């Protein structure tokens, strides 16, 4: 964890970051690391989670001297309430993103847009069947309309359980039923979380924690899963392909447009616009050789996995991408977009463009992007970038380094295809121990860590132990820059994993998409568990978010645990002010849902913990450890 004065080398493990951090200093651009130093030390009570601001009799802070808030709430109640709201925030983010995809599907079904279409009809039909919709002899739009209705209903209050519970292993569903964890509706669980944590409602910390788990399950098995599946239906299901990563993907001679945020609904259109001959012509008239789109964070993951669009960087690279002075525009949708980017962009010729009414930034150029006119709007946006190219100052441009190759596009469908259409070959190598297990490393950057040191350190340590690693979100960029997302990386893996990956021609670390795409990993776990006739908690699998920062990452961690997956975090959420809540997270959940959180900042120690867990689960299945 960082304290005040650290060197640039200590801020990140990457050379492109170091170079841009130096340039930021020269150019007078403040970064997250500067602001972290200003904010350190943080408020202790807030770090412990014992500050309550839920009413105006307070705010209250709990300490030995003041053990109760004005209303009488103790540390346990306050910590659980704060944690519950934190989870609700994360679940709301992912799920509202998922809802936006349902709205695009609605526009398609109602013939209100020609900019979006159903690209993967086969997948739509497969999903329809899974959620109990009749497909025989019906037109694709007719089926799509029913899918849309079922998914809209998933957000509401009329259901006993969300649609994709059809994917959940029977034993898992029974556990949820028994504990009252079955997610009924996305908006319902989130609203109930807000209700429970109002003054004078749920004043039993354990009970609040259980509802937090239920809320997270609504995210993982509904909101996020709908987001992933409909994105595949509308934009195509990812297939293996090559891409490139790091700030070196920006091009000196082209109009560079950075797309940042999460939802492919906008970034896909920007890519379409940039590929259109009229825009390319315009760019050439402006003196550029072409238009280069580069991704940041999760919307970058979406277009990387589906189209092989290069990835400029992850969370802590977003400001530094602007510092290159080579970005004509940064086009954002929502989530994880630092407000500071407006000021950073203003230091250069870079245009900062927002596209969602729910995520406006003061000082930005705003477009309310809607399905009906999305492509035309995207062209306008790209036009602004082309115009900005004329004002680029070549003396202030510095694009560091050479891009690194990566392989991407490992959807479950792609994985099954690579395996010859069935899971059996995968199960066989797991049984023999060539692949001992799987760990999903997901989530963010956080300036409290040396950027990506833990993300990369953990991935490297795990593949050495013949544990296959799956990455999403901002860990993608980390693993990619470290050279772990290419087939050649098998040379860094243990002999068993190396043998399997070499035979399949795949890397030992597989890129499965964005953060909502963690739902792919849930789905894969249930496919494997169902094939073996066991629960997810019996599988030799684990999850990890070593450098997480966001509410969404916490929701992901909690739905992983509640789904039966042992989950490592580099640092705890702000819950340590309650022994009870901390105990539930680290131990108590194990008895209830068959998994728990484990906290460990050191990636090597974390790898050993995940390894021990996998060995224990292998033993439970009667497999060699
Ligand atoms: Fe955001 Fe998804 Fe975290 Fe990256 S990994 S910093 S949440 S962009 Ni989701
Ligand atoms: Fe204080 Fe209770 Fe109000 Fe929270 S809800 S601010 S603990 S009085």
XYZ file of C-alpha atoms and ligand atoms in Angstrom:
642
model
C 0.000 0.000 0.000
C 1.258 3.401 -0.899
C 2.138 6.125 1.495
C 2.948 9.705 0.693
C 6.193 10.042 -1.216
C 6.879 7.323 -3.705
C 8.996 7.380 -6.822
C 7.538 7.080 -10.292
C 9.000 3.566 -10.564
C 7.103 2.576 -7.445
C 3.808 3.799 -8.903
C 3.614 1.253 -11.694
C 5.506 -1.718 -13.073
C 5.157 -0.443 -16.646
C 7.600 1.536 -18.708
C 4.841 3.271 -20.697
C 3.334 4.435 -17.398
C 6.712 5.690 -16.092
C 7.340 7.685 -19.242
C 3.900 9.267 -19.148
C 4.069 9.965 -15.413
C 7.245 11.944 -16.094
C 5.570 13.751 -18.966
C 2.558 14.482 -16.763
C 4.890 16.169 -14.286
C 6.498 18.196 -17.074
C 3.123 19.123 -18.558
C 1.650 19.985 -15.152
C -1.067 17.315 -15.305
C -2.186 15.915 -11.971
C -2.825 12.157 -11.748
C -4.580 9.770 -9.378
C -1.244 9.092 -7.663
C -0.818 12.816 -6.864
C -4.311 13.021 -5.470
C -3.866 9.838 -3.432
C -0.863 11.437 -1.758
C -3.014 14.483 -0.931
C -5.770 12.260 0.470
C -3.428 10.136 2.604
C -3.932 9.369 5.444
C -7.598 8.614 4.889
C -10.242 8.966 7.591
C -9.767 5.996 9.924
C -13.423 5.652 10.785
C -14.386 5.545 7.108
C -11.656 2.991 6.444
C -13.074 0.811 9.195
C -16.585 1.284 7.828
C -17.878 2.683 11.108
C -19.026 6.074 9.835
C -22.779 6.337 9.293
C -24.392 9.104 7.260
C -27.766 7.476 6.791
C -29.701 10.205 8.611
C -29.383 13.719 9.952
C -29.425 12.787 13.618
C -25.863 11.902 12.635
C -23.434 11.658 10.955
C -22.103 9.245 13.552
C -18.685 7.691 14.054
C -18.214 4.662 16.227
C -15.287 4.331 18.617
C -14.566 2.818 22.046
C -15.721 6.053 23.636
C -18.795 6.353 21.410
C -19.946 2.771 20.753
C -23.406 3.686 19.465
C -24.791 6.112 16.907
C -27.470 8.578 17.951
C -30.176 6.044 16.985
C -28.386 3.294 18.895
C -26.868 1.467 15.933
C -23.617 -0.286 16.817
C -20.494 -0.893 14.746
C -21.763 -4.230 13.411
C -25.004 -2.750 12.124
C -23.327 0.304 10.650
C -20.571 -1.686 8.925
C -23.059 -4.187 7.490
C -25.312 -1.396 6.273
C -22.452 0.448 4.598
C -21.257 -2.775 2.994
C -24.778 -3.584 1.803
C -25.098 -0.201 0.122
C -21.643 -0.598 -1.407
C -22.736 -3.890 -2.965
C -26.020 -2.369 -4.119
C -24.025 0.353 -5.896
C -21.949 -2.199 -7.747
C -24.918 -4.388 -8.643
C -26.799 -1.312 -9.877
C -23.921 -0.326 -12.154
C -23.587 -3.692 -13.880
C -27.297 -4.305 -14.037
C -28.310 -0.932 -15.370
C -25.706 -1.542 -18.057
C -27.432 -4.879 -18.754
C -30.782 -3.118 -19.004
C -29.370 -0.780 -21.655
C -28.765 -3.840 -23.836
C -32.384 -4.940 -23.355
C -33.415 -1.482 -24.555
C -31.288 -1.844 -27.674
C -32.883 -5.249 -28.297
C -36.271 -3.573 -27.925
C -35.332 -0.963 -30.527
C -34.272 -3.776 -32.874
C -37.462 -5.766 -32.293
C -39.608 -2.674 -32.886
C -37.709 -1.791 -36.070
C -36.697 1.531 -34.555
C -33.061 1.205 -35.528
C -31.088 -0.081 -38.445
C -27.767 0.731 -36.759
C -28.047 -2.301 -34.483
C -29.158 -5.795 -35.485
C -29.233 -9.361 -34.230
C -25.795 -10.583 -35.218
C -25.760 -13.947 -33.460
C -29.241 -15.357 -34.047
C -28.114 -18.834 -33.080
C -27.098 -17.619 -29.648
C -30.389 -15.791 -29.233
C -32.266 -19.018 -29.926
C -30.046 -20.936 -27.514
C -30.728 -18.393 -24.774
C -34.456 -18.426 -25.546
C -34.543 -22.180 -25.063
C -32.627 -21.936 -21.792
C -35.112 -19.474 -20.352
C -38.140 -21.474 -21.474
C -39.220 -19.633 -24.616
C -40.716 -21.618 -27.472
C -38.637 -21.222 -30.631
C -40.160 -23.791 -32.980
C -41.221 -22.318 -36.295
C -41.057 -18.741 -35.057
C -39.324 -15.754 -36.618
C -36.183 -14.444 -34.963
C -37.724 -11.103 -34.025
C -40.742 -12.825 -32.528
C -38.439 -14.874 -30.306
C -36.328 -11.795 -29.575
C -39.403 -9.968 -28.353
C -40.130 -12.737 -25.850
C -36.508 -12.756 -24.695
C -36.742 -8.997 -24.224
C -39.917 -9.392 -22.159
C -38.386 -12.064 -19.926
C -35.288 -9.951 -19.341
C -37.250 -6.793 -18.614
C -39.251 -8.843 -16.117
C -35.960 -9.954 -14.530
C -35.536 -6.430 -13.262
C -38.933 -6.272 -11.589
C -40.919 -7.739 -8.710
C -43.211 -10.355 -10.216
C -40.801 -13.270 -10.313
C -39.742 -15.808 -7.711
C -36.346 -16.135 -9.371
C -34.431 -14.540 -12.249
C -34.383 -16.321 -15.622
C -30.790 -17.574 -15.751
C -31.238 -19.566 -12.572
C -31.975 -22.266 -15.134
C -28.174 -22.458 -15.451
C -27.453 -22.905 -11.758
C -26.593 -26.389 -10.425
C -29.426 -27.933 -8.432
C -27.473 -28.159 -5.174
C -26.545 -24.486 -5.381
C -30.139 -23.465 -5.938
C -31.188 -25.456 -2.896
C -28.605 -23.684 -0.745
C -29.856 -20.316 -1.934
C -33.442 -21.334 -1.347
C -32.684 -22.451 2.194
C -30.827 -19.256 3.070
C -33.228 -16.907 1.310
C -30.539 -15.942 -1.201
C -32.437 -16.723 -4.399
C -32.371 -13.493 -6.417
C -35.902 -12.574 -7.451
C -35.454 -9.386 -9.408
C -32.502 -7.104 -9.964
C -34.121 -3.783 -9.141
C -36.038 -5.411 -6.327
C -32.973 -6.693 -4.490
C -31.162 -3.387 -4.941
C -34.154 -1.370 -3.741
C -34.633 -3.734 -0.819
C -30.988 -3.251 0.125
C -31.557 0.506 0.236
C -34.724 -0.033 2.245
C -33.142 -2.397 4.745
C -30.342 0.053 5.412
C -32.593 3.027 6.091
C -32.577 3.996 9.760
C -34.648 1.621 11.795
C -34.927 -1.384 9.462
C -32.519 -4.295 9.266
C -30.557 -4.080 12.512
C -29.084 -7.553 12.405
C -25.695 -7.439 10.709
C -25.754 -11.070 9.575
C -29.187 -10.637 8.035
C -28.037 -7.538 6.166
C -24.994 -9.442 4.898
C -27.209 -12.200 3.520
C -29.254 -9.716 1.598
C -26.047 -8.176 0.283
C -25.224 -11.631 -1.066
C -28.659 -11.934 -2.642
C -28.241 -8.525 -4.258
C -24.881 -9.544 -5.687
C -26.376 -12.768 -7.052
C -28.991 -10.710 -8.887
C -26.062 -8.880 -10.466
C -24.041 -11.958 -11.419
C -26.813 -14.269 -12.570
C -29.097 -11.641 -14.051
C -28.006 -8.033 -14.655
C -24.445 -8.835 -15.732
C -25.407 -12.072 -17.450
C -28.072 -10.283 -19.493
C -25.469 -7.638 -20.349
C -23.018 -10.235 -21.617
C -25.464 -12.456 -23.447
C -27.330 -9.680 -25.234
C -24.051 -7.985 -26.184
C -23.082 -11.255 -27.857
C -26.460 -11.482 -29.588
C -26.272 -7.905 -30.867
C -22.541 -7.516 -31.542
C -21.433 -11.093 -32.054
C -20.045 -13.721 -29.700
C -16.269 -13.346 -29.283
C -13.995 -15.749 -31.135
C -10.229 -16.129 -30.721
C -8.251 -13.451 -32.504
C -5.115 -11.391 -32.070
C -4.952 -7.853 -30.731
C -2.430 -5.427 -29.302
C -2.010 -3.650 -26.018
C -0.318 -0.692 -24.263
C -0.025 3.021 -25.035
C 2.061 2.156 -28.084
C -1.170 1.306 -29.918
C -1.754 5.037 -30.419
C -0.583 6.188 -33.848
C 1.413 9.295 -34.610
C 0.048 9.650 -38.112
C -3.624 8.916 -37.427
C -6.610 10.449 -35.710
C -6.629 8.663 -32.344
C -9.976 8.152 -30.650
C -9.948 6.604 -27.181
C -13.148 4.868 -26.100
C -13.581 4.475 -22.364
C -16.275 3.118 -20.066
C -18.209 -0.121 -20.216
C -21.035 -0.390 -22.656
C -20.324 -1.628 -26.187
C -23.524 0.073 -27.388
C -21.578 3.303 -27.978
C -18.054 2.054 -28.672
C -19.275 -0.405 -31.331
C -20.849 2.507 -33.192
C -17.666 4.585 -32.882
C -15.766 1.699 -34.474
C -18.386 1.494 -37.259
C -18.129 5.229 -37.844
C -14.331 5.134 -37.910
C -14.413 2.332 -40.486
C -16.762 4.184 -42.825
C -15.246 5.451 -46.052
C -16.655 8.974 -45.650
C -15.012 9.427 -42.253
C -11.706 7.992 -43.456
C -11.835 10.407 -46.368
C -12.431 13.292 -43.984
C -9.524 12.194 -41.821
C -7.259 12.157 -44.868
C -8.424 15.617 -45.840
C -7.397 16.741 -42.364
C -3.886 15.430 -43.006
C -4.112 12.111 -41.131
C -3.418 8.685 -42.593
C -6.535 7.209 -41.046
C -8.595 6.813 -37.890
C -7.311 4.683 -35.035
C -9.677 3.530 -32.294
C -8.092 2.372 -29.041
C -9.889 1.034 -26.002
C -9.598 1.771 -22.304
C -11.014 -0.247 -19.399
C -14.043 -2.412 -20.068
C -15.516 -0.935 -23.199
C -12.023 -1.554 -24.517
C -12.372 -5.196 -23.453
C -15.698 -5.466 -25.288
C -14.387 -4.299 -28.653
C -11.076 -6.080 -28.152
C -12.774 -9.430 -27.601
C -15.243 -9.011 -30.459
C -13.206 -7.095 -33.023
C -9.560 -7.188 -31.979
C -9.523 -3.396 -31.516
C -6.273 -2.477 -29.710
C -6.318 -1.751 -25.993
C -4.499 1.388 -24.859
C -4.668 0.644 -21.156
C -6.491 -0.132 -17.956
C -7.858 2.043 -15.172
C -4.660 3.829 -14.108
C -3.574 4.287 -17.716
C -6.621 6.381 -18.633
C -5.154 9.725 -17.581
C -1.779 8.721 -18.979
C -3.327 7.934 -22.369
C -4.386 11.581 -22.570
C -0.917 12.704 -21.432
C 0.535 11.217 -24.648
C -0.835 14.343 -26.336
C -1.790 12.059 -29.205
C -5.478 11.537 -28.423
C -7.863 13.645 -30.478
C -10.831 12.549 -28.419
C -11.746 10.435 -25.448
C -15.297 9.160 -25.861
C -16.860 7.792 -22.701
C -20.064 6.062 -21.677
C -20.131 5.253 -17.968
C -18.333 3.782 -14.936
C -14.670 4.051 -13.910
C -14.183 7.294 -15.840
C -12.146 9.580 -13.615
C -13.674 13.058 -13.536
C -10.098 14.352 -13.688
C -10.019 13.335 -17.354
C -11.912 16.518 -18.232
C -9.032 18.628 -16.877
C -6.376 16.326 -18.305
C -7.978 16.569 -21.759
C -8.171 20.353 -21.448
C -4.371 20.455 -21.055
C -4.090 19.150 -24.628
C -6.097 19.395 -27.833
C -8.086 16.335 -26.672
C -11.891 16.543 -26.806
C -13.713 14.888 -23.920
C -17.059 13.562 -25.156
C -19.811 12.030 -23.032
C -22.566 9.876 -24.520
C -24.971 8.933 -21.720
C -27.428 11.177 -19.926
C -26.726 9.222 -16.739
C -23.030 10.085 -16.915
C -22.547 13.733 -17.805
C -19.315 15.512 -16.919
C -19.164 19.266 -16.452
C -16.967 20.708 -19.175
C -17.554 17.849 -21.631
C -19.108 17.850 -25.095
C -22.298 15.840 -24.632
C -24.270 13.593 -26.974
C -27.377 11.766 -25.826
C -26.660 8.648 -27.893
C -29.835 6.729 -28.754
C -30.277 3.530 -30.834
C -32.325 5.290 -33.508
C -29.506 7.671 -34.532
C -26.478 6.013 -32.978
C -24.362 5.683 -36.107
C -25.047 9.232 -37.239
C -24.161 10.472 -33.765
C -21.008 8.362 -33.743
C -19.995 9.919 -37.045
C -20.504 13.362 -35.587
C -18.314 12.391 -32.648
C -15.577 11.003 -34.889
C -15.907 14.198 -36.936
C -15.070 16.229 -33.833
C -11.966 14.088 -33.327
C -10.913 14.630 -36.943
C -11.318 18.374 -36.497
C -9.201 18.218 -33.331
C -6.417 16.462 -35.237
C -5.722 19.756 -37.000
C -4.922 21.278 -33.611
C -2.601 18.544 -32.392
C 0.753 19.976 -31.291
C 3.438 17.564 -32.569
C 5.898 18.962 -30.017
C 3.714 17.722 -27.188
C 3.166 14.235 -28.609
C 5.002 11.336 -27.035
C 3.748 7.803 -27.673
C 5.775 5.438 -25.500
C 6.884 1.955 -26.410
C 5.919 -0.747 -28.857
C 2.569 -2.528 -28.547
C 2.525 -6.085 -27.206
C 0.608 -8.888 -28.978
C -2.292 -10.545 -27.229
C -4.773 -13.287 -28.019
C -8.343 -12.563 -27.057
C -11.931 -13.682 -27.646
C -12.358 -16.682 -25.350
C -16.088 -16.783 -24.872
C -17.436 -20.088 -23.558
C -18.686 -20.808 -27.060
C -15.178 -20.255 -28.432
C -13.715 -22.434 -25.712
C -16.130 -25.246 -26.516
C -15.302 -24.946 -30.201
C -11.579 -25.128 -29.429
C -12.289 -28.284 -27.424
C -14.136 -29.876 -30.330
C -17.669 -29.111 -29.203
C -17.728 -30.736 -25.762
C -16.296 -30.088 -22.330
C -15.012 -33.665 -22.065
C -11.418 -33.041 -23.173
C -11.203 -30.243 -20.607
C -12.650 -32.411 -17.854
C -10.172 -35.143 -18.777
C -7.121 -32.918 -18.381
C -8.503 -31.553 -15.127
C -9.059 -35.087 -13.853
C -5.560 -36.168 -14.831
C -4.117 -33.082 -13.144
C -2.495 -31.595 -16.220
C -4.675 -28.605 -15.452
C -5.083 -28.606 -11.689
C -7.747 -25.938 -11.616
C -8.841 -22.489 -12.709
C -8.571 -19.062 -11.164
C -10.298 -15.986 -12.547
C -8.230 -12.869 -11.895
C -10.462 -9.878 -12.393
C -10.935 -6.251 -11.569
C -9.105 -3.069 -11.312
C -6.113 -0.932 -10.605
C -5.826 1.037 -7.402
C -3.063 3.601 -6.870
C -2.542 2.129 -3.395
C -0.633 -0.657 -5.181
C 2.288 -0.501 -7.544
C 0.155 -0.671 -10.678
C -0.399 -4.234 -11.916
C 2.327 -5.722 -9.696
C -0.172 -8.018 -7.978
C -2.340 -8.635 -11.045
C 0.680 -9.880 -12.971
C 2.494 -11.454 -10.024
C -0.481 -13.627 -9.159
C -1.142 -14.730 -12.750
C 2.494 -15.744 -13.218
C 2.598 -17.652 -9.949
C -0.599 -19.549 -10.701
C 0.241 -20.743 -14.205
C 3.525 -22.126 -12.840
C 1.383 -24.335 -10.610
C -0.583 -25.695 -13.596
C -3.553 -23.536 -12.714
C -5.172 -21.990 -15.760
C -5.944 -18.303 -15.367
C -8.972 -16.523 -16.814
C -8.862 -12.731 -16.979
C -11.413 -9.978 -17.505
C -11.649 -6.270 -16.834
C -8.527 -4.318 -16.113
C -6.458 -7.438 -15.427
C -6.635 -8.085 -19.175
C -4.316 -5.196 -19.926
C -1.997 -6.205 -17.100
C -1.703 -9.807 -18.278
C -1.434 -8.677 -21.873
C 1.401 -6.225 -21.262
C 3.225 -8.915 -19.294
C 3.143 -11.158 -22.374
C 0.851 -13.706 -20.754
C -1.969 -13.571 -23.314
C -0.095 -15.187 -26.181
C 0.419 -18.911 -26.838
C 4.166 -18.421 -26.245
C 3.444 -17.732 -22.592
C 3.154 -21.501 -22.103
C 6.885 -21.374 -21.499
C 6.127 -19.661 -18.209
C 3.563 -22.301 -17.235
C 3.919 -25.611 -15.443
C 4.494 -28.678 -17.612
C 0.901 -29.965 -17.538
C -0.716 -26.665 -18.415
C 1.962 -26.121 -21.045
C 1.184 -29.440 -22.693
C -2.570 -28.800 -22.859
C -2.282 -25.208 -24.094
C 0.337 -26.130 -26.675
C -1.920 -28.848 -28.054
C -4.819 -26.399 -28.306
C -2.697 -23.464 -29.480
C -3.997 -21.229 -26.706
C -2.318 -19.123 -23.996
C -2.248 -20.313 -20.368
C -4.093 -17.101 -19.473
C -7.361 -16.644 -21.341
C -9.069 -13.330 -21.932
C -12.806 -13.752 -21.381
C -13.939 -10.150 -21.761
C -15.078 -7.231 -19.646
C -16.236 -7.105 -16.029
C -19.854 -7.921 -16.832
C -18.383 -10.899 -18.692
C -17.440 -12.441 -15.372
C -20.884 -13.911 -15.887
C -19.242 -16.061 -18.590
C -17.063 -17.521 -15.850
C -20.084 -18.205 -13.635
C -21.720 -19.932 -16.577
C -18.592 -21.980 -17.295
C -18.435 -23.053 -13.652
C -22.038 -24.213 -13.754
C -21.470 -26.065 -17.040
C -18.542 -27.914 -15.466
C -20.371 -28.550 -12.189
C -23.427 -29.859 -14.034
C -21.253 -32.097 -16.200
C -19.667 -33.596 -13.084
C -22.945 -33.698 -11.173
C -21.548 -31.586 -8.330
C -21.981 -28.098 -6.902
C -19.819 -25.132 -7.956
C -18.294 -25.139 -4.459
C -16.906 -28.634 -5.159
C -14.844 -27.472 -8.137
C -11.081 -26.789 -8.077
C -11.591 -23.141 -8.876
C -10.964 -19.766 -7.310
C -11.365 -16.078 -8.013
C -9.205 -13.101 -7.232
C -9.248 -9.345 -7.473
C -5.810 -8.297 -6.259
C -5.949 -4.543 -6.965
C -9.668 -3.867 -6.879
C -11.172 -0.481 -6.134
C -14.821 -0.305 -7.211
C -18.237 -1.117 -5.804
C -18.723 -3.335 -8.843
C -15.632 -5.362 -8.008
C -17.003 -5.940 -4.504
C -20.326 -7.096 -5.969
C -18.460 -9.478 -8.272
C -16.452 -10.843 -5.360
C -19.573 -11.397 -3.307
C -21.531 -13.140 -6.074
C -18.525 -15.354 -6.686
C -18.434 -16.349 -3.012
C -22.212 -16.777 -2.836
C -21.980 -18.979 -5.933
C -19.494 -21.188 -4.089
C -16.189 -19.795 -5.370
C -13.349 -19.100 -2.938
C -12.365 -15.486 -3.583
C -9.149 -13.661 -2.866
C -8.963 -9.879 -2.461
C -5.756 -7.873 -2.109
C -7.331 -5.736 0.598
C -10.627 -5.883 2.469
C -13.621 -3.649 1.811
C -14.256 -1.096 4.561
C -15.652 -3.648 6.994
C -12.858 -4.254 9.471
C -14.471 -2.009 12.087
C -16.843 -4.884 12.817
C -15.394 -8.146 14.027
C -18.720 -9.833 13.356
C -18.996 -8.702 9.733
C -15.325 -9.446 9.071
C -15.767 -12.935 10.536
C -18.786 -13.587 8.358
C -16.858 -12.574 5.235
C -13.737 -14.567 6.060
C -15.219 -17.595 7.826
C -18.960 -17.591 8.361
C -19.870 -17.691 4.691
C -17.893 -20.911 4.292
C -20.436 -22.827 6.376
C -23.368 -21.175 4.662
C -22.445 -21.083 0.985
C -19.329 -23.270 0.869
C -16.885 -20.471 0.090
C -15.456 -17.353 1.662
C -13.240 -14.360 1.080
C -9.544 -14.405 1.808
C -7.454 -11.256 2.114
C -3.788 -11.235 1.149
C -1.848 -8.323 -0.325
C 1.147 -10.433 -1.371
C 0.539 -12.115 -4.749
C 2.852 -15.059 -4.079
C 1.177 -15.845 -0.777
C -2.202 -15.396 -2.470
C -1.188 -17.890 -5.151
C -0.275 -20.379 -2.434
C -3.623 -19.910 -0.719
C -5.531 -20.419 -3.978
C -3.336 -23.419 -4.738
C -4.073 -24.994 -1.364
C -7.786 -24.465 -1.896
C -7.627 -26.089 -5.318
C -5.700 -29.044 -3.873
C -8.360 -29.450 -1.183
C -11.161 -29.397 -3.754
C -9.335 -31.883 -5.985
C -8.987 -34.180 -3.032
C -12.712 -33.830 -2.341
C -13.435 -34.969 -5.892
C -11.060 -37.913 -5.495
C -8.539 -36.447 -7.937
C -4.743 -36.339 -7.567
C -3.850 -33.024 -5.914
Fe -13.374 -0.354 -13.604
Fe -14.423 -2.444 -15.711
Fe -12.361 -2.136 -12.190
Fe -11.444 -1.700 -14.528
S -11.930 -3.605 -13.682
S -11.367 -0.356 -12.912
S -14.417 -1.724 -12.204
S -13.027 -0.926 -15.700
Ni -14.211 -3.867 -13.792
Fe -26.268 8.021 13.273
Fe -28.169 6.112 13.333
Fe -28.472 8.265 11.780
Fe -26.600 6.436 11.181
S -28.809 6.128 11.176
S -26.357 8.667 11.128
S -25.954 5.785 13.230
S -28.359 8.241 14.003
